[in-house]
Amino acid sequence: MSQFAQGSEAAVSAPTQHPRRARRKFNVMSIVGTTPMILTAVGVFVVCIIFSFIWSFTNSKLFPNFNFIGFDQYVRLWKSDRWNISVGNVFVFGICSLGANMVFGYLLAVFMDQRIQQEDLFRSIFLYPFAMSLVVTGLVWQWMFDPNLGIQSAVRQMGWTDFQFAPLTNQATAIYGVVLGGVWNGVGVTMAIMLAGLRGVDSEIWKAAKIDGIPAWRTYLFIVLPMMKGAILTAFILQCTGVVRVFDIVIAMTQGGPGIATQMPAIYVIQYITDRVNVGQGMAAASTMLLPVIAVIALQGLLQWRSKRKKEKAI
Amino acid sequence: MQHSVSIRDLSLNFGNVKVLQHLDLDIAQGEFIVLLGPSGCGKSTLLNCIAGLLDVSDGQIFIGGKNVTWEEPKDRGIGMVFQSYALYPQMTVERNLSFGLRVSGMKKDEIDKRVARAAEILQIGPLLQRKPVELSGGQRQRVAIGRALVRDVDVFLFDEPLSNLDAKLRSDLRVEIKRLHQRLKNTMIYVTHDQIEALTLADRIAVMKNGVIQQLSDPHTIYNKPVNLYVAGFIGSPQMNMFNGTLNGTNFVAEDGTSISVATYDFATPVSGSTKAIMGIRPEHIVLGEESRSMPFSADVEIEIVEPMGSDTLAWTKIAGHQVTFRCNSDVVLKPGQKVVVGFDAGRGSIFSTETTNRL
């Protein structure tokens, strides 16, 4: 009898102990596997960002030093015409290219959603620019916009001899030429994400809309589009990061010119760290560039938190 | 008489796959038809053809006497309710109900009147300003029914509307759909794989298999006089008990030699000579106890398994070498190994030809 009681006691206590042990025990292999990446992430991103931030308060020239001069670098930064134009440019570039990117990305996704033949081929074509370096994209568009060998000369050869189309040579239009190149490069990715979102919509929603007699364009705009919040947000954030760090396409297309018409903050940072030998000023600009990125991430976090709370409330 | 929905020689192929083959179906005004069958039998496909969501390969569809084979879904005079509810998630219940009407350019006060009527019938008035995520499954399905209701149409189509709900809600909403039909008296076509839903709701059930209607009849006939072995096996839970054997005049001889009298059986066509046949008896038509001695067939058997179901009890035993289940009163105490006497009247059963599997 006593033996039986002991046995049953052990049987009872075993299952309660087991999960506790499982919770404490980490998987050794997973730690070994992820450590290098964690170290890289912390080392490269966090530590480097912290040092950039610290050096932005110093008068570092060719080499970083620790002579702190307070906010002088930031004051100088915001007094600089070059920087202010850069900031203005990145806003114009951002609003235009994000807007065009989202609209055309969605339109392309809708086009791809029409059960067209050769869908894979078209998807590859639209995605292809993204696989190429922005330097290549920029160079190709620079040639296209070049008055002597691009679109303008081609149309002139066809007979319209007074045709003018050379956006990159004009200070007022150069930025829009860059926008065009950027959109062409990134729109395929937006399309792919939006297409995945479109395909994720329950087919019965489409059937219900058909029975209700809602035209396809209205279904796409008023029913399906709001259902794709997740896909839209993903595509948007992805493109946002591209806007803040826009650099290579500008270098390839205009080198920031004509004059300083297409200067961008990232170019400013690189120029001050290398050519102009002023690490402190470069770091101040870089730290300033970090602010909008943090703002976007915070916004996303806030939105997620709010939707989570809303869901919890509903339950 | 004018049929509400008529389907003439309808065929539908997806490439080489024939989903529906030369299907004919006439549905009377105000009738509740259930299309019943296992998944892949073509019942939902047929419903989508009626709704105009699929283009037919051949044949014609008439709704309200009008040939609608090539009409747009919205012009067919139908409303449809889906399994996943298919509500527009970003819109309030009120918007969900009215969006189709607004798009069609209907006057605002007419829309309001219809929405109010639907809300009253379905008792969703307090939910009108909520969004679908804030509703339970049952409430969502009511809104989905409401969306069909505001269209003010003659024919309602239901595509497995209760399959996403739990058992309790399912039976509640089932009654509500029946009440709705009695109140509105619309023609309703209802697709399901659930035989209880089919038997409880339908005026007539169409049992489908491989794109062909096997039997189209009222629930009582479907249950008691299935036209073939497939329908007999598909309807009824637990399944009908089947005996393989040979039919000799007024006697059915099972494979182990047991002879069962079929003198009381009402043959559809006279059978002469000796034919291979299958006899089917529903579990509730097998009688337990001494009174079964007077039945045309009775036997002494041993109980193998007992399953108390609450309202009644299922018992498993062997008759004529076949595993047999029978249903008895839940007050009767049965134990495995117990010897009992059971009997049945073959006249209440069904006999099918082994060769054609059709009812004899």
XYZ file of C-alpha atoms in Angstrom:
675
model
C 0.000 0.000 0.000
C 2.737 2.434 1.005
C 4.718 1.526 -2.081
C 1.720 2.253 -4.247
C 1.230 5.620 -2.560
C 4.856 6.578 -3.166
C 4.618 5.556 -6.768
C 1.520 7.636 -7.343
C 3.121 10.614 -5.609
C 6.099 10.442 -7.954
C 3.743 10.154 -10.881
C 1.867 13.253 -9.760
C 4.924 15.398 -9.097
C 6.713 14.475 -12.331
C 4.440 16.325 -14.747
C 4.491 19.470 -12.592
C 8.287 19.497 -12.495
C 8.768 18.839 -16.161
C 7.461 22.087 -17.661
C 9.386 24.138 -15.091
C 12.626 22.512 -16.163
C 11.764 22.950 -19.833
C 11.131 26.641 -19.315
C 14.496 27.223 -17.640
C 16.533 25.258 -20.142
C 17.674 27.190 -23.205
C 18.484 25.415 -26.374
C 22.306 25.445 -26.521
C 22.449 25.135 -30.290
C 20.146 28.079 -30.805
C 22.387 30.240 -28.615
C 25.520 29.131 -30.450
C 23.812 29.730 -33.776
C 22.512 33.206 -33.051
C 25.451 34.620 -31.061
C 27.523 35.822 -34.060
C 24.532 37.633 -35.504
C 23.620 39.162 -32.138
C 27.229 40.356 -31.702
C 27.261 41.798 -35.213
C 23.957 43.547 -34.711
C 24.936 44.998 -31.347
C 28.518 45.792 -32.415
C 27.842 47.306 -35.799
C 24.522 48.996 -35.241
C 24.228 49.913 -31.592
C 27.877 50.627 -30.768
C 28.551 52.463 -34.018
C 25.424 54.554 -33.635
C 26.449 55.453 -30.091
C 29.950 56.485 -31.257
C 28.517 58.485 -34.168
C 26.325 60.290 -31.710
C 29.215 60.981 -29.309
C 31.526 62.251 -32.080
C 28.821 64.563 -33.349
C 29.478 66.649 -30.223
C 33.254 66.873 -30.856
C 35.413 68.915 -33.221
C 36.814 65.783 -34.898
C 38.486 66.531 -38.213
C 40.348 63.824 -40.161
C 40.372 61.432 -37.213
C 37.759 61.166 -34.480
C 38.726 62.786 -31.168
C 36.948 63.538 -27.926
C 37.205 67.368 -27.709
C 33.611 68.130 -26.863
C 32.220 71.369 -28.244
C 28.556 70.955 -27.370
C 25.946 71.586 -30.067
C 28.261 73.644 -32.322
C 28.270 71.010 -35.074
C 24.444 70.947 -35.111
C 24.207 74.730 -35.211
C 26.637 74.812 -38.113
C 24.705 72.011 -39.791
C 21.366 73.836 -39.767
C 23.050 77.073 -40.930
C 24.458 75.319 -43.969
C 22.604 75.975 -47.252
C 23.807 72.697 -48.617
C 22.229 70.796 -45.720
C 18.934 72.700 -45.836
C 18.614 72.089 -49.557
C 19.429 68.432 -48.939
C 16.658 68.166 -46.386
C 14.221 69.895 -48.733
C 15.260 67.544 -51.517
C 14.822 64.424 -49.451
C 11.295 65.564 -48.601
C 10.410 66.190 -52.235
C 12.049 62.934 -53.242
C 10.353 61.067 -50.392
C 6.828 62.341 -50.933
C 6.956 61.973 -54.717
C 8.653 58.608 -54.839
C 6.672 57.071 -51.959
C 3.394 58.292 -53.432
C 4.199 57.135 -56.940
C 5.637 53.905 -55.630
C 2.532 53.003 -53.622
C 0.060 53.987 -56.333
C 1.873 52.280 -59.197
C 2.781 49.292 -57.021
C -0.897 48.749 -56.241
C -1.973 49.306 -59.843
C 0.610 46.809 -61.044
C -0.512 44.315 -58.406
C -4.127 44.746 -59.527
C -3.005 44.247 -63.123
C -1.150 41.078 -62.137
C -4.239 39.897 -60.265
C -6.318 39.663 -63.461
C -5.236 36.060 -64.060
C -3.057 37.199 -66.923
C -1.022 34.688 -68.839
C 2.725 34.565 -68.264
C 2.283 35.986 -64.774
C 5.662 34.656 -63.642
C 7.397 36.348 -66.551
C 5.778 39.706 -65.797
C 6.537 39.407 -62.123
C 10.199 38.767 -62.904
C 10.293 41.747 -65.255
C 8.785 44.074 -62.644
C 11.024 42.768 -59.886
C 14.162 42.778 -61.996
C 15.164 46.430 -61.434
C 15.297 45.775 -57.710
C 17.823 42.994 -58.228
C 20.136 45.469 -59.926
C 22.311 47.916 -58.069
C 20.896 51.412 -57.851
C 24.139 52.545 -59.471
C 23.257 50.568 -62.602
C 19.673 51.830 -62.521
C 20.886 55.375 -62.084
C 23.369 55.094 -64.918
C 20.782 53.669 -67.304
C 18.332 56.480 -66.494
C 21.100 59.026 -66.796
C 21.670 57.824 -70.344
C 17.946 57.851 -71.075
C 17.688 61.454 -69.893
C 20.897 62.544 -71.602
C 19.893 65.051 -74.292
C 22.511 63.777 -76.718
C 21.928 60.023 -76.550
C 18.648 59.397 -74.660
C 14.940 59.896 -75.197
C 15.303 63.459 -76.462
C 17.667 62.566 -79.280
C 15.626 59.473 -80.185
C 12.436 61.498 -80.564
C 14.276 64.211 -82.476
C 15.607 61.626 -84.896
C 12.048 60.502 -85.504
C 11.206 63.963 -86.820
C 10.145 66.165 -83.913
C 13.306 68.237 -84.051
C 12.323 70.770 -81.357
C 11.381 68.086 -78.801
C 12.896 68.781 -75.377
C 13.202 66.218 -72.641
C 16.292 66.454 -70.463
C 15.129 66.764 -66.852
C 18.535 66.163 -65.310
C 20.133 69.218 -66.946
C 17.625 71.601 -65.359
C 17.932 72.575 -61.681
C 14.157 72.721 -61.249
C 13.386 69.312 -62.732
C 16.481 67.257 -61.908
C 14.996 65.947 -58.657
C 11.956 64.540 -60.519
C 14.253 62.706 -62.892
C 15.838 61.051 -59.865
C 12.360 60.259 -58.509
C 11.503 58.488 -61.769
C 14.612 56.332 -61.546
C 13.941 55.509 -57.904
C 10.318 54.551 -58.524
C 11.277 52.385 -61.477
C 13.735 50.599 -59.243
C 11.491 50.014 -56.250
C 8.008 49.609 -57.668
C 8.444 45.891 -58.354
C 8.948 45.095 -54.686
C 5.880 47.085 -53.705
C 3.938 45.211 -56.374
C 5.124 41.843 -55.078
C 4.123 42.676 -51.489
C 0.771 44.126 -52.561
C 0.091 41.148 -54.824
C 0.669 38.798 -51.901
C -1.772 40.958 -49.917
C -4.348 40.830 -52.727
C -4.083 37.071 -53.003
C -4.575 36.796 -49.251
C -8.070 38.298 -49.487
C -10.785 35.670 -49.039
C -12.248 34.717 -52.421
C -15.721 34.771 -50.890
C -15.361 38.536 -50.368
C -15.061 38.845 -54.135
C -18.066 36.628 -54.665
C -20.117 38.637 -52.163
C -19.134 41.883 -53.892
C -20.140 40.439 -57.265
C -23.544 39.403 -55.924
C -23.935 42.893 -54.446
C -23.182 44.274 -57.893
C -20.158 46.277 -56.790
C -17.931 47.065 -59.790
C -14.433 45.581 -59.687
C -12.664 48.956 -59.317
C -14.789 49.844 -56.325
C -14.147 46.453 -54.762
C -10.411 46.983 -55.224
C -10.551 50.502 -53.803
C -13.108 50.374 -50.991
C -13.135 46.747 -49.839
C -9.874 45.038 -50.741
C -7.466 47.944 -50.247
C -8.505 48.588 -46.628
C -8.148 44.852 -45.966
C -4.492 45.000 -47.016
C -3.279 47.347 -44.274
C -0.490 44.961 -43.294
C 0.915 44.604 -46.800
C 0.664 48.344 -47.430
C 2.419 49.196 -44.179
C 5.191 46.699 -44.896
C 5.779 48.091 -48.378
C 5.624 51.649 -47.054
C 8.171 51.130 -44.262
C 10.467 49.307 -46.655
C 10.377 52.209 -49.097
C 10.722 54.786 -46.302
C 14.095 53.421 -45.233
C 15.176 53.635 -48.868
C 14.211 57.310 -48.975
C 16.144 58.358 -45.875
C 19.361 56.713 -47.012
C 18.973 57.643 -50.698
C 22.505 58.011 -52.002
C 23.739 55.783 -54.790
C 21.050 56.584 -57.357
C 21.714 60.306 -56.953
C 25.456 59.793 -57.247
C 24.945 57.712 -60.385
C 22.446 60.072 -62.029
C 23.468 63.606 -61.069
C 26.281 63.553 -58.482
C 24.058 65.912 -56.520
C 23.884 68.439 -59.355
C 23.250 70.419 -61.362
C 24.874 72.685 -58.780
C 23.487 71.375 -55.524
C 19.949 70.846 -56.895
C 19.789 67.150 -56.043
C 21.943 67.106 -52.898
C 20.776 64.557 -50.332
C 21.582 64.227 -46.606
C 23.468 60.954 -47.124
C 25.702 62.616 -49.714
C 26.317 65.453 -47.281
C 27.416 62.962 -44.605
C 29.788 61.085 -46.906
C 31.269 64.288 -48.329
C 32.020 65.718 -44.889
C 33.573 62.512 -43.578
C 35.777 61.936 -46.658
C 36.405 64.875 -49.032
C 35.924 67.689 -46.537
C 37.730 65.961 -43.671
C 35.256 66.975 -40.964
C 34.130 63.844 -39.129
C 32.329 65.813 -36.416
C 30.107 67.628 -38.933
C 29.422 64.390 -40.822
C 28.429 62.633 -37.617
C 26.093 65.460 -36.636
C 24.353 65.126 -40.004
C 24.209 61.349 -39.662
C 22.741 61.577 -36.160
C 20.118 64.021 -37.433
C 19.206 61.552 -40.197
C 18.547 58.934 -37.555
C 15.696 60.972 -36.047
C 13.085 60.453 -38.780
C 13.937 56.730 -38.862
C 13.304 56.481 -35.122
C 10.085 58.452 -35.606
C 8.857 56.029 -38.274
C 9.708 52.991 -36.145
C 7.980 54.542 -33.137
C 4.921 55.286 -35.247
C 4.771 51.699 -36.430
C 5.138 50.443 -32.885
C 2.380 52.744 -31.721
C 0.039 51.581 -34.476
C 0.717 47.941 -33.649
C 0.160 48.542 -29.970
C -3.105 50.312 -30.678
C -4.461 47.590 -32.946
C -3.452 44.986 -30.389
C -5.322 46.838 -27.674
C -8.330 47.212 -29.915
C -8.385 43.465 -30.516
C -8.081 42.740 -26.808
C -10.967 45.087 -26.142
C -13.114 43.311 -28.738
C -12.540 40.000 -27.029
C -46.714 25.890 -62.716
C -44.010 28.506 -62.839
C -40.743 27.284 -61.397
C -38.714 29.669 -59.305
C -35.414 28.197 -60.439
C -34.963 25.816 -63.337
C -31.760 24.190 -64.402
C -31.677 22.546 -67.797
C -29.024 20.083 -68.935
C -26.315 21.942 -67.040
C -22.706 20.868 -67.501
C -19.534 22.391 -66.182
C -16.010 21.301 -66.968
C -12.746 22.548 -65.534
C -10.427 21.529 -68.344
C -10.882 17.780 -68.645
C -12.549 17.414 -65.269
C -16.304 17.115 -65.560
C -17.667 18.690 -62.384
C -21.339 18.752 -63.358
C -22.880 16.530 -66.001
C -26.232 17.107 -67.747
C -27.921 18.232 -64.583
C -31.630 19.056 -64.452
C -33.356 20.581 -61.451
C -36.688 22.351 -61.020
C -37.345 24.274 -57.847
C -40.835 25.475 -57.008
C -41.673 28.972 -55.747
C -40.999 29.194 -52.017
C -39.333 25.820 -51.821
C -36.392 25.079 -49.524
C -33.979 22.860 -51.434
C -30.874 21.419 -49.827
C -27.984 20.229 -51.967
C -26.310 17.532 -49.911
C -23.167 15.571 -50.577
C -19.566 15.000 -49.537
C -16.898 17.564 -50.426
C -16.046 17.494 -54.101
C -19.467 16.274 -55.213
C -20.194 19.496 -57.094
C -22.843 20.939 -54.790
C -21.063 24.264 -54.192
C -20.142 24.412 -57.866
C -23.802 24.051 -58.780
C -24.710 26.848 -56.372
C -21.996 29.107 -57.832
C -23.381 28.404 -61.315
C -26.866 29.424 -60.174
C -25.380 32.573 -58.627
C -23.474 33.361 -61.808
C -20.078 33.233 -60.136
C -18.986 30.455 -62.492
C -19.580 30.322 -66.236
C -21.322 27.134 -67.280
C -19.952 24.958 -70.073
C -23.351 23.893 -71.369
C -27.024 24.125 -70.479
C -29.285 26.878 -69.199
C -30.418 28.399 -65.930
C -33.785 30.097 -65.447
C -34.670 32.178 -62.412
C -38.218 33.431 -62.109
C -38.905 32.260 -65.666
C -36.091 34.389 -67.088
C -33.094 32.849 -68.799
C -30.192 34.142 -66.707
C -27.486 31.791 -67.971
C -25.315 34.706 -69.085
C -26.610 37.431 -66.767
C -24.388 39.147 -64.205
C -24.843 37.864 -60.621
C -26.405 41.156 -59.495
C -29.077 40.977 -62.197
C -30.245 37.473 -61.355
C -32.459 38.371 -58.426
C -30.475 36.382 -55.886
C -28.874 36.948 -52.502
C -26.091 34.752 -51.230
C -24.675 33.817 -47.824
C -21.194 32.359 -47.528
C -19.421 30.006 -45.163
C -16.782 32.586 -44.196
C -19.528 35.263 -43.867
C -17.557 37.394 -46.371
C -18.439 40.630 -44.610
C -16.522 43.738 -45.633
C -14.254 44.090 -42.579
C -13.632 47.847 -42.707
C -17.313 48.760 -42.783
C -19.866 48.886 -40.016
C -22.752 46.433 -40.072
C -24.995 49.181 -41.406
C -22.509 49.899 -44.239
C -22.162 46.202 -44.953
C -25.891 45.928 -45.452
C -26.264 49.088 -47.498
C -23.081 49.235 -49.583
C -24.445 47.234 -52.515
C -27.623 49.317 -52.580
C -25.692 52.594 -52.415
C -23.484 51.533 -55.301
C -26.568 50.716 -57.337
C -27.738 54.294 -56.746
C -30.818 53.583 -54.671
C -32.519 56.435 -52.793
C -31.363 56.920 -49.212
C -34.736 56.578 -47.507
C -35.456 53.346 -49.389
C -32.066 51.987 -48.270
C -32.778 52.992 -44.662
C -36.165 51.295 -44.819
C -34.694 48.050 -46.087
C -31.830 48.048 -43.591
C -34.275 48.695 -40.753
C -36.494 45.832 -41.914
C -33.560 43.407 -42.172
C -32.299 44.506 -38.758
C -35.739 43.927 -37.287
C -36.160 40.472 -38.837
C -32.689 39.311 -37.807
C -32.602 41.220 -34.497
C -29.308 42.916 -35.273
C -30.540 46.464 -34.617
C -28.165 47.101 -31.683
C -25.190 45.921 -33.766
C -25.638 48.277 -36.720
C -22.792 50.634 -35.780
C -20.298 47.881 -34.964
C -17.641 46.436 -37.205
C -17.503 42.739 -38.088
C -14.455 42.088 -35.848
C -16.535 43.122 -32.857
C -19.190 40.482 -33.567
C -19.414 36.813 -32.657
C -19.642 34.147 -35.365
C -23.393 33.836 -35.046
C -23.892 37.608 -35.216
C -21.650 37.821 -38.277
C -23.653 35.184 -40.062
C -26.861 37.064 -39.251
C -25.392 40.179 -40.812
C -24.427 38.119 -43.849
C -28.010 36.897 -44.117
C -29.132 40.497 -43.699
C -27.004 41.526 -46.654
C -28.934 39.030 -48.766
C -32.200 40.208 -47.226
C -31.844 43.912 -48.103
C -31.493 42.993 -51.762
C -35.173 42.103 -51.650
C -34.754 39.136 -53.963
C -36.782 36.007 -54.681
C -34.034 33.445 -54.311
C -31.619 32.980 -51.414
C -28.491 30.911 -51.850
C -26.670 29.523 -48.824
C -23.181 28.059 -49.212
C -22.518 26.005 -46.063
C -23.502 28.977 -43.883
C -23.229 27.170 -40.563
C -20.019 25.201 -41.083
C -17.806 27.746 -39.301
C -19.945 27.848 -36.159
C -19.752 25.669 -33.072
C -22.366 22.985 -32.450
C -24.612 25.002 -30.141
C -24.757 28.099 -32.361
C -25.224 25.911 -35.395
C -28.429 24.382 -34.090
C -29.686 27.803 -32.905
C -29.082 29.438 -36.257
C -30.524 26.424 -38.060
C -33.837 27.016 -36.372
C -33.577 30.698 -37.188
C -33.036 30.014 -40.870
C -36.090 27.782 -40.847
C -38.096 30.510 -39.105
C -36.840 33.022 -41.671
C -38.012 30.767 -44.491
C -41.434 30.341 -42.932
C -41.763 34.098 -42.539
C -40.397 35.226 -45.902
C -41.516 32.257 -48.027
C -38.620 32.837 -50.450
C -37.091 30.133 -52.543
C -33.966 28.969 -50.762
C -31.166 26.797 -52.061
C -28.889 25.572 -49.322
C -25.617 23.697 -49.719
C -24.327 21.558 -46.886
C -22.483 18.354 -46.121
C -24.316 18.039 -42.804
C -27.202 15.598 -43.103
C -28.899 16.883 -39.952
C -29.109 20.360 -41.467
C -30.427 18.833 -44.671
C -33.060 16.685 -43.000
C -34.254 19.409 -40.637
C -34.413 22.310 -43.091
C -35.333 20.932 -46.476
C -38.616 20.646 -48.282
C -36.671 18.522 -50.722
C -33.109 17.241 -50.575
C -30.928 16.658 -53.610
C -28.264 14.121 -52.707
C -25.291 14.607 -55.018
C -22.292 12.500 -55.933
C -19.678 13.201 -58.621
C -21.688 16.035 -60.123
C -24.865 13.989 -60.536
C -28.030 14.240 -58.429
C -28.600 10.763 -57.011
C -31.989 11.380 -55.466
C -34.241 14.409 -55.245
C -37.009 13.958 -52.758
C -38.478 15.018 -49.435
C -36.438 14.163 -46.315
C -38.765 11.339 -45.267
C -38.446 9.531 -48.580
C -34.696 10.140 -48.731
C -34.308 8.618 -45.306
C -36.720 5.706 -45.588
C -36.659 4.890 -49.283
C -33.168 5.714 -50.587
C -32.954 5.016 -54.316
C -29.516 3.472 -54.224
C -26.814 2.124 -51.983
C -24.917 5.442 -52.005
C -27.825 7.501 -50.663
C -28.646 4.778 -48.133
C -25.099 4.810 -46.814
C -24.661 8.595 -46.869
C -27.808 9.465 -44.925
C -28.255 8.292 -41.394
C -25.977 8.174 -38.391
C -25.052 5.536 -37.410
C -25.094 4.074 -40.884
C -27.748 1.733 -42.164
C -26.894 -1.912 -41.456
C -26.095 -3.766 -44.662
C -26.344 -7.515 -45.341
C -24.894 -9.115 -48.442
C -26.873 -12.074 -49.775
C -29.140 -13.505 -52.433
C -32.785 -12.764 -53.098
C -34.880 -15.898 -53.777
C -38.565 -15.084 -54.253
C -39.846 -14.011 -50.845
C -36.675 -14.913 -48.994
C -33.402 -13.075 -48.622
C -30.592 -15.496 -47.825
C -27.602 -13.904 -46.165
C -24.083 -15.099 -46.940
C -23.973 -17.313 -43.844
C -27.264 -19.013 -44.807
C -29.602 -17.084 -42.506
C -32.955 -16.691 -44.230
C -34.883 -13.421 -43.847
C -38.432 -13.135 -45.093
C -39.081 -10.213 -47.442
C -42.781 -10.968 -47.967
C -43.687 -7.577 -46.483
C -41.227 -5.638 -48.688
C -42.718 -3.333 -51.293
C -40.632 -3.999 -54.399
C -40.280 -1.149 -56.845
C -40.120 -3.629 -59.695
C -41.012 -7.322 -59.441
C -37.907 -9.473 -59.063
C -37.936 -12.971 -60.466
C -35.497 -15.794 -59.962
C -32.420 -15.532 -57.798
C -30.447 -12.253 -57.659
C -27.496 -11.069 -55.646
C -28.747 -8.304 -53.361
C -27.910 -6.142 -50.373
C -30.443 -5.626 -47.610
C -30.291 -2.508 -45.475
C -31.983 -1.938 -42.111
C -31.846 1.323 -40.139
C -30.605 0.922 -36.535
C -33.899 2.225 -35.122
C -35.924 -0.323 -37.089
C -34.374 -3.197 -35.194
C -36.544 -4.039 -32.194
C -35.144 -5.341 -28.926
C -36.901 -7.732 -26.552
C -39.479 -10.521 -26.520
C -42.013 -8.658 -28.664
C -39.578 -8.957 -31.549
C -40.343 -12.728 -31.671
C -43.470 -11.826 -33.608
C -41.528 -9.828 -36.245
C -40.915 -11.399 -39.677
C -37.306 -11.925 -38.638
C -35.873 -12.369 -35.181
C -32.661 -13.774 -33.771
C -30.900 -14.425 -30.476
C -27.730 -12.310 -30.311
C -25.006 -11.267 -27.928
C -24.380 -7.579 -27.158
C -20.786 -6.525 -27.944
C -20.574 -2.811 -27.256
C -23.025 -0.372 -25.682
C -22.947 3.363 -26.440
C -25.327 5.409 -24.292
C -26.173 8.617 -26.204
C -28.371 10.195 -23.554
C -31.659 10.295 -25.422
C -31.199 6.726 -26.613
C -28.634 3.948 -26.563
C -26.735 2.369 -29.423
C -25.776 -1.287 -29.151
C -23.434 -3.296 -31.338
C -23.992 -6.929 -32.094
C -23.778 -9.510 -34.907
C -26.691 -10.718 -37.011
C -26.172 -13.210 -39.854
C -22.417 -12.761 -39.579
C -22.602 -8.969 -40.094
C -21.743 -6.257 -37.615
C -25.022 -4.555 -36.723
C -25.917 -1.498 -34.659
C -29.356 -0.933 -33.265
C -30.948 1.860 -31.333
C -32.998 1.283 -28.196
C -34.552 3.188 -25.343
C -31.976 4.670 -22.996
C -33.815 3.245 -19.978
C -33.013 -0.315 -21.046
C -29.946 -1.594 -19.222
C -27.647 -3.457 -21.605
C -24.274 -5.002 -20.815
C -21.629 -6.364 -23.141
C -21.942 -10.162 -23.337
C -25.636 -10.085 -22.496
C -27.841 -12.416 -24.584
C -30.884 -10.681 -26.062
C -33.425 -11.240 -28.770
C -33.773 -8.717 -31.597
C -35.944 -8.654 -34.677
C -36.981 -6.493 -37.610
C -39.423 -6.255 -40.442
C -37.660 -6.268 -43.823
C -40.618 -4.256 -45.117
C -39.213 -1.207 -43.314
C -35.769 -1.734 -44.798
C -34.310 -1.298 -48.239
C -33.090 -3.887 -50.722
C -30.557 -2.986 -53.393
C -29.279 -4.911 -56.375
C -25.629 -5.837 -55.869
C -25.035 -5.399 -59.567
C -26.553 -1.939 -60.151
C -26.663 -0.792 -56.456
C -30.149 0.549 -57.209
C -33.198 -0.012 -55.037
C -35.242 -3.088 -55.910
